Amino acid sequence: MLLFFILGLFVHFVFFGSIFDIYFTSPLVHGMTPQFTPLPPPAKRLVLFVADGLRADTLYELDENGNSRAPFIRNIIMHEGSWGLSHTRVPTESRPGHVALIAGFYEDVSAVAKGWKENPVEFDSLINESKYTWSWGSPDILTMFAKGAYGDHVFTYTYDADSEDFGAHDVTKLDTWVFDKVKEFFHAARNNQSLFSKLNEEKIVFFLHLLGIDTNGHAHRPSSREYKDNIKLVDAGMKEMVSVLEHFYGNDGKTAFIFTSDHGMTDWGSHGAGHPSETLTPFVTWGAGIKYPQKVSAQKFDDAFLKEWRLESWKRQDIHQADIAPLMASLIGVPFPLNSVGILPVDYLNNTDLFKAESMFTNAIQILEQFKVKMTQKKEVTLPFLFIPFKLLPESKQLNIVRKARSYIKQRKYDEAVSLCKELIHLALKGLSYYHTYDRFFLAINVVLGFLGWTSYASLLIIKSHFNLTRGVNKEVKKPSHLLSCSCIAIGVFVAFFLLLQDCPWTYYIYCLLPVPIWYAVLREFQVIQDFVTLLLTVPPSYFVGYLLVFILGIEILVLSFFYRYMLTAGLLAFAGWPFITQLWTRAKSISLSWIFFSLLLAAFPLMPVVGRKPDIFLVMGAGLLVLLLSLCVLTSLIKRKDSFINEELLLHLFQMLSVVLSMCVTYSTHSSLRKKQGLPLLNQIISWLILAFSLVLPLLSPTSLFERLFSILLSLMSTYILLSTGYEALFPLVLSCLMFVWIQVEQETLQQRGISCKQKVTSVRFTCSTDITQFRQLYLDDVRRAFFLVFFLVTAFFGTGNIASVNSFDLASVYCFLTVFSPFMMGALMMWKILIPFVLVMCAFEAVQLTTQLSSKSLFLMVLVISDIMALHFFFLVKDYGSWLDIGTSISHYVIVMSMTIVLVFLNGLAHLLTTKKLRLYGKPKSHLI
């Protein structure tokens, strides 16, 4: 059993990791030659303002009085520069956003997970290409580019990481700090000859990272007064910075300014996914080399923003976020970042047609260089007869376009040259994508083969283990054919040799060789397969087809629930009607009524808004009061049922009730303190961490009788869940647990209806350390339904309070009882535990179901894995890399979630077994428990 689970974990880790090799490999290549425009640049210096987390609509729109929140920026748009929207890509997080802005390429998601403050991959950037760069702002962002730069020409000034406190009285200090330091810097430069000399060089960059808006958005939401006031502060600060710089340089007209954001923010104060509020950011530029405002009579866009913002008369020019890097490089005359895939937005440039054409030509050659390197790399590691080049851009066509573009420039046909360069760029980018995804189909085929083989093998193990499903199988075990063994070895050797010739990464060997032993194990059981098919042929076709259709329908409902939460409601409504089509309603009406009531109650949660969008502290308090009320009822029942109630058990129960009370007090107190901008009280923080620490220990002190242990687990986990709740979701684990308690009784009742006598009542059953009870009974078809119920409850536990398939569904306010200072991994761990708590409750109930129904844990768990793997295969085929970024991100996250759920299920099964069966004793002598 243990060996099988280790093997299963390995296989699923491989399937999980495959998505990163197939869809999330780094797009970077190295070995290109730097390219820069061979003409004098219009600007000597560039100032880049990045307002982290700023939404485009909140900046551009007018307030309720018809006034702009950013009068300085509005004045720039109308009188001095050009503007538009910058379209970002998922994940809409700070790191990939800044990489796109400054390096010009879209970083793969795996790089974000590898390191927040460092560079997991080497890449070139505008900052690296500049002669000198001075930057002020957050340590999370600035150190990333400082470490990636060569030499000692990048200077960073950062505040302490602890300043990024969502609970601080005034987080605008993050921005005022930057403005104050810049003013001090230029004041000091007048008395520092060395610094003054550097500041008067060409090709220099000033980077001001402004984090206050993002922090206020997370803490108070983008619709809050704090968020909007922060925009006013940034606008006034930028006006002052521009004045300081112009005064320092004597208004020489050689400074270019760019103002933008790395990402936007949802209405509920989060980001990371592909909602327009996250992907649409402002872009305003002015100064040296930038066009002045252009008045227009009409503009055509697919949105109504211009009218809403009252900017219909000023030409709007939208760009992609990666296009900003080549624009900045062109303005100050530095080489385009080597890895940039941005297309120079020439319409923003106020320069000669020759300069525009030369800049566009440089941009095309720079991207073509990447294409050539990528093609050469792929050609070198592919067998000649298998290599399929990108047909739209052969070498002859490359030379022809380059020569033609250069000829157009010499003939002063600048518009034709720019158009031809854009065509070359688009073809080169398509070619880059082609070679980047060259192995995708090959890898996908191998992963699918592995999926199908593993699912088949797990199904065969279930069939083989139970006599009632294989009564027609010959008892004589035949040895596997030598031909089969030799064939599998030959295939394995051939595949390994094929990969070796192509110099493939070591992960390719795993993906391609893993299906071989899996399918060998499946084909070894050919006799079992043959006899099982024979057995199925004896089943009436209508009976078989009916069960098959119900099973397929159930799987599809689970898959659809990832896209539409209300499908969970539909499933729970079907669950509520289940007793009426069985004998359960006639034989156990009280249990049936409880099942119907809690199924309908739980069905309401998927219809509610996603957690965090409408926080309500009073619902959290209400959930705590309901837990306390239920605890008192349970305590009274236990005292009545037992002849004598052991003092230690009573003290434990009271202590757990006290922890729930403390959780309620801490949650309310923290909420009030943050609302008054007084920060997170230290005492509240200490109590919160103590409650979290004890939540997994206290249940182990309770008796191992089924009801008492499960209720103790509920009390401990609810105390933590209350601390992590912001609204109605605090009620969810309570309702889910009530349904789980009823489910345990329902399953024992249905077993008795089959004529199987249960040795003990639910109230007298004790958890034991026995891991498998196969000897109790064989598997029945009804057990497939039990496995499906478990998977459905797990999916409900996951999506019941919000569609967290999107990163933007996470609400940072959930962790404010524990910490308010920005710490992505700690905050992520706490939110992950919040997600897992309902999982743990379901898995503990699953332990009880196995025990009360005398069921084989191995076989039932195998069925759960088979159902989960069928779902995962669905999502593997649904993964896409085209369409809107919201669709792409969601499709990938669905697969990652269902694979993670399968892997985590193995660990949660162990955790649930530990929580339900282990007993800690505070004293040396054993205690007697009276039933």
XYZ file of N, CA and C in Angstrom, residues 475-645:
513
model
N -8.513 -18.571 -11.560
C -7.659 -18.461 -10.383
C -6.187 -18.714 -10.711
N -5.926 -19.398 -11.814
C -4.537 -19.686 -12.162
C -3.851 -18.416 -12.673
N -2.794 -18.043 -12.007
C -2.077 -16.826 -12.383
C -1.042 -17.182 -13.435
N -1.203 -16.584 -14.589
C -0.271 -16.848 -15.681
C 0.896 -15.878 -15.623
N 2.057 -16.380 -15.889
C 3.239 -15.522 -15.907
C 3.206 -14.649 -17.161
N 3.651 -13.407 -17.037
C 3.660 -12.529 -18.205
C 4.581 -13.055 -19.289
N 4.180 -12.843 -20.504
C 4.950 -13.322 -21.654
C 6.319 -12.634 -21.710
N 7.347 -13.436 -22.095
C 8.679 -12.869 -22.277
C 8.680 -11.867 -23.424
N 7.805 -12.096 -24.409
C 7.706 -11.194 -25.556
C 7.288 -9.804 -25.101
N 6.340 -9.757 -24.142
C 5.878 -8.464 -23.619
C 7.015 -7.735 -22.918
N 7.755 -8.453 -22.068
C 8.879 -7.842 -21.346
C 9.939 -7.336 -22.306
N 10.296 -8.154 -23.253
C 11.336 -7.774 -24.221
C 10.889 -6.592 -25.078
N 9.609 -6.593 -25.434
C 9.079 -5.499 -26.265
C 9.142 -4.176 -25.508
N 8.756 -4.199 -24.241
C 8.780 -2.975 -23.431
C 10.203 -2.467 -23.227
N 11.134 -3.416 -22.991
C 12.543 -3.020 -22.825
C 13.071 -2.408 -24.119
N 12.723 -3.017 -25.239
C 13.174 -2.520 -26.545
C 12.622 -1.118 -26.811
N 11.340 -0.929 -26.491
C 10.720 0.392 -26.694
C 11.402 1.428 -25.806
N 11.672 1.047 -24.553
C 12.337 1.963 -23.622
C 13.708 2.374 -24.105
N 14.487 1.382 -24.590
C 15.836 1.663 -25.097
C 15.773 2.563 -26.326
N 14.831 2.264 -27.214
C 14.684 3.065 -28.441
C 14.337 4.521 -28.101
N 13.394 4.713 -27.169
C 12.972 6.062 -26.778
C 14.140 6.817 -26.144
N 14.876 6.146 -25.242
C 16.011 6.790 -24.570
C 17.088 7.184 -25.584
N 17.367 6.281 -26.554
C 18.377 6.569 -27.572
C 17.931 7.734 -28.463
N 16.647 7.753 -28.795
C 16.072 8.831 -29.610
C 16.223 10.182 -28.906
N 15.946 10.225 -27.603
C 16.068 11.465 -26.830
C 17.522 11.880 -26.668
N 18.402 10.869 -26.533
C 19.835 11.152 -26.375
C 20.404 11.798 -27.639
N 19.990 11.306 -28.780
C 20.459 11.866 -30.046
C 20.041 13.325 -30.214
N 18.891 13.659 -29.637
C 18.361 15.022 -29.785
C 18.762 15.930 -28.631
N 19.614 15.411 -27.733
C 20.125 16.224 -26.622
C 18.982 16.869 -25.824
N 17.982 16.068 -25.500
C 16.790 16.567 -24.805
C 17.068 16.769 -23.317
N 16.346 17.658 -22.668
C 16.483 17.834 -21.216
C 16.121 16.555 -20.475
N 16.611 16.431 -19.243
C 16.374 15.196 -18.477
C 14.892 14.967 -18.188
N 14.125 16.050 -18.113
C 12.685 15.887 -17.845
C 11.979 15.179 -18.995
N 12.481 15.342 -20.221
C 11.869 14.668 -21.369
C 11.972 13.155 -21.220
N 13.075 12.692 -20.645
C 13.256 11.250 -20.442
C 12.159 10.709 -19.524
N 11.827 11.485 -18.500
C 10.787 11.034 -17.556
C 9.430 10.970 -18.245
N 9.060 12.054 -18.966
C 7.748 12.091 -19.621
C 7.599 10.989 -20.666
N 8.682 10.699 -21.377
C 8.601 9.739 -22.481
C 8.785 8.289 -22.042
N 9.573 8.077 -20.987
C 9.828 6.697 -20.541
C 8.808 6.210 -19.520
N 8.184 7.130 -18.792
C 7.225 6.722 -17.755
C 6.065 5.881 -18.291
N 5.484 6.206 -19.458
C 4.375 5.368 -19.954
C 4.765 3.916 -20.225
N 6.055 3.667 -20.479
C 6.475 2.295 -20.841
C 6.241 1.315 -19.692
N 6.804 1.538 -18.476
C 6.531 0.583 -17.393
C 5.058 0.581 -16.948
N 4.396 1.740 -17.062
C 2.983 1.780 -16.671
C 2.150 0.883 -17.579
N 2.352 1.011 -18.888
C 1.583 0.169 -19.811
C 2.029 -1.292 -19.756
N 3.285 -1.519 -19.377
C 3.724 -2.906 -19.160
C 2.928 -3.532 -18.015
N 2.764 -2.749 -16.924
C 1.994 -3.245 -15.774
C 0.539 -3.489 -16.155
N -0.009 -2.651 -17.046
C -1.402 -2.836 -17.490
C -1.528 -4.087 -18.343
N -0.647 -4.241 -19.313
C -0.742 -5.374 -20.247
C -0.435 -6.705 -19.574
N 0.309 -6.667 -18.470
C 0.537 -7.904 -17.701
C -0.779 -8.495 -17.203
N -1.757 -7.620 -16.990
C -3.052 -8.062 -16.465
C -4.056 -8.290 -17.586
N -3.568 -8.729 -18.734
C -4.471 -8.915 -19.878
C -5.590 -9.907 -19.572
N -5.256 -10.926 -18.796
C -6.269 -11.931 -18.450
C -7.385 -11.308 -17.625
N -6.994 -10.422 -16.691
C -7.991 -9.730 -15.866
C -8.874 -8.852 -16.743
N -8.259 -8.150 -17.692
C -9.022 -7.289 -18.601
C -10.010 -8.116 -19.410
N -9.520 -9.246 -19.911
C -10.356 -10.117 -20.744
C -11.550 -10.646 -19.958
N -11.295 -11.102 -18.738
C -12.379 -11.666 -17.931
C -13.341 -10.584 -17.449
N -12.822 -9.376 -17.217
C -13.702 -8.289 -16.797
C -14.639 -7.896 -17.933
N -14.116 -7.867 -19.153
C -14.961 -7.584 -20.319
C -16.024 -8.665 -20.463
N -15.615 -9.928 -20.246
C -16.572 -11.039 -20.305
C -17.661 -10.851 -19.261
N -17.272 -10.430 -18.071
C -18.233 -10.190 -16.993
C -19.200 -9.068 -17.356
N -18.668 -8.006 -17.967
C -19.520 -6.876 -18.352
C -20.552 -7.288 -19.393
N -20.169 -8.240 -20.265
C -21.095 -8.694 -21.306
C -22.280 -9.442 -20.733
N -22.139 -9.952 -19.493
C -23.264 -10.667 -18.850
C -24.242 -9.699 -18.191
N -23.809 -8.440 -18.026
C -24.672 -7.427 -17.410
C -25.669 -6.934 -18.451
N -26.951 -6.766 -18.090
C -27.940 -6.239 -19.045
C -27.480 -4.901 -19.613
N -27.532 -4.719 -20.929
C -27.030 -3.483 -21.555
C -27.652 -2.209 -20.985
N -28.950 -2.244 -20.734
C -29.612 -1.039 -20.212
C -29.059 -0.671 -18.834
N -28.794 -1.706 -18.019
C -28.253 -1.489 -16.675
C -26.849 -0.876 -16.767
N -26.032 -1.452 -17.651
C -24.650 -0.977 -17.815
C -24.612 0.442 -18.384
N -25.385 0.688 -19.447
C -25.409 2.009 -20.087
C -25.931 3.060 -19.126
N -26.939 2.696 -18.327
C -27.505 3.634 -17.350
C -26.465 4.089 -16.343
N -25.742 3.123 -15.772
C -24.698 3.472 -14.799
C -23.579 4.279 -15.440
N -23.234 3.905 -16.687
C -22.169 4.615 -17.386
C -22.554 6.065 -17.648
N -23.802 6.292 -18.059
C -24.271 7.660 -18.327
C -24.303 8.493 -17.052
N -24.731 7.882 -15.954
C -24.759 8.599 -14.668
C -23.339 8.979 -14.249
N -22.392 8.036 -14.437
C -20.994 8.293 -14.085
C -20.426 9.434 -14.939
N -20.676 9.394 -16.253
C -20.186 10.442 -17.153
C -20.807 11.785 -16.799
N -22.120 11.777 -16.515
C -22.812 13.010 -16.131
C -22.201 13.597 -14.863
N -21.905 12.715 -13.900
C -21.296 13.175 -12.647
C -19.939 13.809 -12.881
N -19.114 13.180 -13.725
C -17.788 13.718 -14.040
C -17.919 15.077 -14.726
N -18.847 15.177 -15.673
C -19.011 16.442 -16.410
C -19.501 17.561 -15.497
N -20.347 17.232 -14.528
C -20.805 18.248 -13.559
C -19.615 18.751 -12.750
N -18.740 17.825 -12.352
C -17.542 18.221 -11.602
C -16.646 19.125 -12.449
N -16.482 18.781 -13.717
C -15.646 19.593 -14.609
C -16.276 20.971 -14.821
N -17.584 20.998 -15.081
C -18.274 22.273 -15.319
C -18.267 23.164 -14.083
N -18.215 22.546 -12.899
C -18.219 23.353 -11.668
C -16.968 24.227 -11.554
N -15.901 23.857 -12.270
C -14.698 24.686 -12.278
C -14.940 25.993 -13.044
N -15.894 25.945 -13.988
C -16.217 27.133 -14.779
C -17.445 27.864 -14.221
N -18.413 27.076 -13.753
C -19.673 27.664 -13.272
C -19.974 27.102 -11.884
N -19.853 27.958 -10.881
C -20.038 27.486 -9.504
C -21.449 26.970 -9.250
N -22.419 27.498 -9.992
C -23.797 27.068 -9.740
C -24.025 25.597 -10.085
N -23.089 24.970 -10.817
C -23.215 23.536 -11.075
C -23.092 22.743 -9.774
N -22.324 23.298 -8.810
C -22.254 22.657 -7.492
C -23.608 22.707 -6.805
N -24.309 23.825 -6.977
C -25.666 23.939 -6.423
C -26.577 22.890 -7.046
N -26.471 22.733 -8.379
C -27.283 21.717 -9.066
C -26.975 20.326 -8.527
N -25.689 20.045 -8.319
C -25.301 18.739 -7.783
C -25.827 18.512 -6.376
N -25.741 19.538 -5.528
C -26.232 19.407 -4.149
C -27.747 19.269 -4.101
N -28.442 19.906 -5.038
C -29.903 19.727 -5.121
C -30.236 18.282 -5.502
N -29.420 17.723 -6.404
C -29.601 16.310 -6.770
C -29.321 15.412 -5.565
N -28.295 15.764 -4.782
C -27.999 15.014 -3.560
C -29.187 15.056 -2.598
N -29.827 16.234 -2.499
C -30.961 16.385 -1.588
C -32.113 15.466 -1.989
N -32.262 15.204 -3.296
C -33.347 14.328 -3.756
C -32.984 12.863 -3.750
N -31.716 12.550 -3.479
C -31.246 11.162 -3.530
C -31.996 10.212 -2.583
N -32.301 10.600 -1.318
C -33.009 9.666 -0.427
C -34.356 9.198 -0.973
N -34.999 10.026 -1.824
C -36.329 9.675 -2.321
C -36.284 8.566 -3.358
N -35.134 8.370 -4.026
C -35.042 7.304 -5.028
C -34.398 6.052 -4.446
N -34.148 6.066 -3.156
C -33.626 4.885 -2.464
C -34.581 4.543 -1.326
N -34.257 3.502 -0.583
C -35.092 3.119 0.563
C -34.768 3.934 1.804
N -33.830 4.862 1.669
C -33.389 5.641 2.831
C -34.528 6.457 3.427
N -35.366 7.032 2.562
C -36.456 7.885 3.044
C -37.462 7.096 3.882
N -37.753 5.873 3.482
C -38.750 5.078 4.209
C -38.181 4.466 5.485
N -36.874 4.168 5.508
C -36.289 3.477 6.654
C -35.664 4.404 7.689
N -35.248 5.620 7.257
C -34.582 6.536 8.206
C -34.966 7.971 7.859
N -36.190 8.335 8.237
C -36.688 9.654 7.846
C -35.942 10.793 8.524
N -35.580 10.611 9.784
C -34.892 11.703 10.497
C -33.519 11.984 9.871
N -32.806 10.906 9.542
C -31.499 11.073 8.894
C -31.680 11.686 7.504
N -32.701 11.228 6.782
C -32.968 11.746 5.438
C -33.298 13.226 5.483
N -34.119 13.636 6.447
C -34.479 15.057 6.570
C -33.251 15.907 6.873
N -32.380 15.379 7.727
C -31.135 16.108 8.043
C -30.271 16.239 6.800
N -30.174 15.149 6.047
C -29.384 15.156 4.811
C -29.927 16.191 3.817
N -31.249 16.185 3.651
C -31.883 17.132 2.718
C -31.661 18.577 3.181
N -31.855 18.819 4.477
C -31.737 20.181 5.020
C -30.324 20.738 4.819
N -29.317 19.983 5.204
C -27.939 20.492 5.108
C -27.434 20.523 3.662
N -27.946 19.614 2.805
C -27.584 19.675 1.378
C -28.116 20.964 0.760
N -29.364 21.303 1.080
C -29.959 22.534 0.557
C -29.258 23.763 1.131
N -28.882 23.690 2.400
C -28.187 24.818 3.033
C -26.819 25.033 2.378
N -26.097 23.937 2.153
C -24.784 24.042 1.514
C -24.911 24.500 0.063
N -26.034 24.145 -0.584
C -26.245 24.521 -1.989
C -26.343 26.026 -2.181
N -26.615 26.755 -1.108
C -26.739 28.216 -1.223
C -25.383 28.902 -1.389
N -24.319 28.293 -0.869
C -23.006 28.959 -0.867
C -22.437 29.209 -2.263
N -22.504 28.240 -3.209
C -21.951 28.534 -4.540
C -22.685 29.650 -5.276
N -23.879 30.006 -4.822
C -24.635 31.081 -5.470
C -24.275 32.456 -4.921
N -23.516 32.474 -3.828
C -23.146 33.748 -3.209
C -21.932 34.361 -3.908
N -21.710 35.683 -3.694
C -20.545 36.330 -4.335
C -19.243 35.699 -3.860
N -18.206 35.837 -4.696
C -16.892 35.306 -4.335
C -16.402 35.987 -3.062
N -15.760 35.213 -2.198
C -15.283 35.702 -0.906
C -14.399 36.925 -1.074
N -14.576 37.882 -0.175
C -13.720 39.056 -0.146
C -14.297 40.249 -0.870
N -15.293 40.011 -1.753
C -15.818 41.125 -2.530
C -16.824 41.935 -1.714
N -17.468 41.268 -0.762
C -18.403 41.975 0.120
C -18.137 41.539 1.560
N -17.073 42.049 2.179
C -16.733 41.631 3.543
C -17.794 42.062 4.542
N -18.029 41.205 5.525
C -19.024 41.509 6.562
C -18.575 40.837 7.856
N -18.029 41.630 8.775
C -17.483 41.093 10.015
C -18.563 40.502 10.905
N -19.798 40.985 10.757
C -20.881 40.494 11.615
C -21.287 39.063 11.257
N -21.127 38.688 9.982
C -21.371 37.295 9.600
C -20.320 36.372 10.212
N -19.076 36.865 10.313
C -18.013 36.086 10.963
C -18.347 35.888 12.438
N -18.812 36.957 13.080
C -19.200 36.857 14.489
C -20.379 35.894 14.645
N -21.326 35.957 13.706
C -22.476 35.053 13.753
C -22.060 33.605 13.649
N -21.078 33.328 12.766
C -20.569 31.958 12.628
C -19.945 31.489 13.932
N -19.190 32.370 14.586
C -18.577 32.017 15.869
C -19.623 31.706 16.927
N -20.685 32.492 16.970
C -21.761 32.257 17.951
C -22.461 30.927 17.684
N -22.670 30.599 16.407
C -23.297 29.313 16.072
C -22.424 28.138 16.499
N -21.111 28.290 16.321
C -20.178 27.236 16.762
C -20.254 27.060 18.272
N -20.304 28.179 18.997
C -20.395 28.106 20.468
C -21.715 27.480 20.904
N -22.797 27.840 20.244
C -24.115 27.269 20.566
C -24.111 25.764 20.318
N -23.559 25.358 19.184
C -23.466 23.935 18.865
C -22.575 23.215 19.883
N -21.512 23.873 20.316
C -20.607 23.282 21.309
C -21.320 23.029 22.628
N -22.134 23.981 23.047
C -22.896 23.818 24.299
C -23.863 22.654 24.193
N -24.523 22.522 23.048
C -25.460 21.406 22.843
C -24.724 20.067 22.899
N -23.566 20.019 22.222
C -22.778 18.790 22.211
C -22.269 18.465 23.602
N -21.805 19.477 24.319
C -21.297 19.284 25.675
C -22.383 18.735 26.587
N -23.578 19.309 26.471
C -24.718 18.838 27.274
C -25.052 17.398 26.932
N -25.040 17.073 25.654
C -25.349 15.710 25.206
C -24.326 14.706 25.733
N -23.060 15.080 25.682
C -22.007 14.173 26.149
C -22.105 13.940 27.655
N -22.392 14.987 28.400
C -22.514 14.859 29.858
C -23.673 13.932 30.204
N -24.787 14.065 29.477
C -25.954 13.214 29.738
C -25.683 11.763 29.359
N -24.942 11.579 28.240
C -24.713 10.230 27.731
C -23.728 9.452 28.562
N -22.773 10.148 29.176
C -21.745 9.460 29.955
C -22.130 9.420 31.426
N -21.819 8.297 32.044
C -22.093 8.163 33.477
C -21.224 9.140 34.258
N -19.985 9.285 33.844
C -19.096 10.263 34.477
C -18.241 10.888 33.393
N -18.146 12.174 33.419
C -17.394 12.907 32.379
C -16.019 13.263 32.931
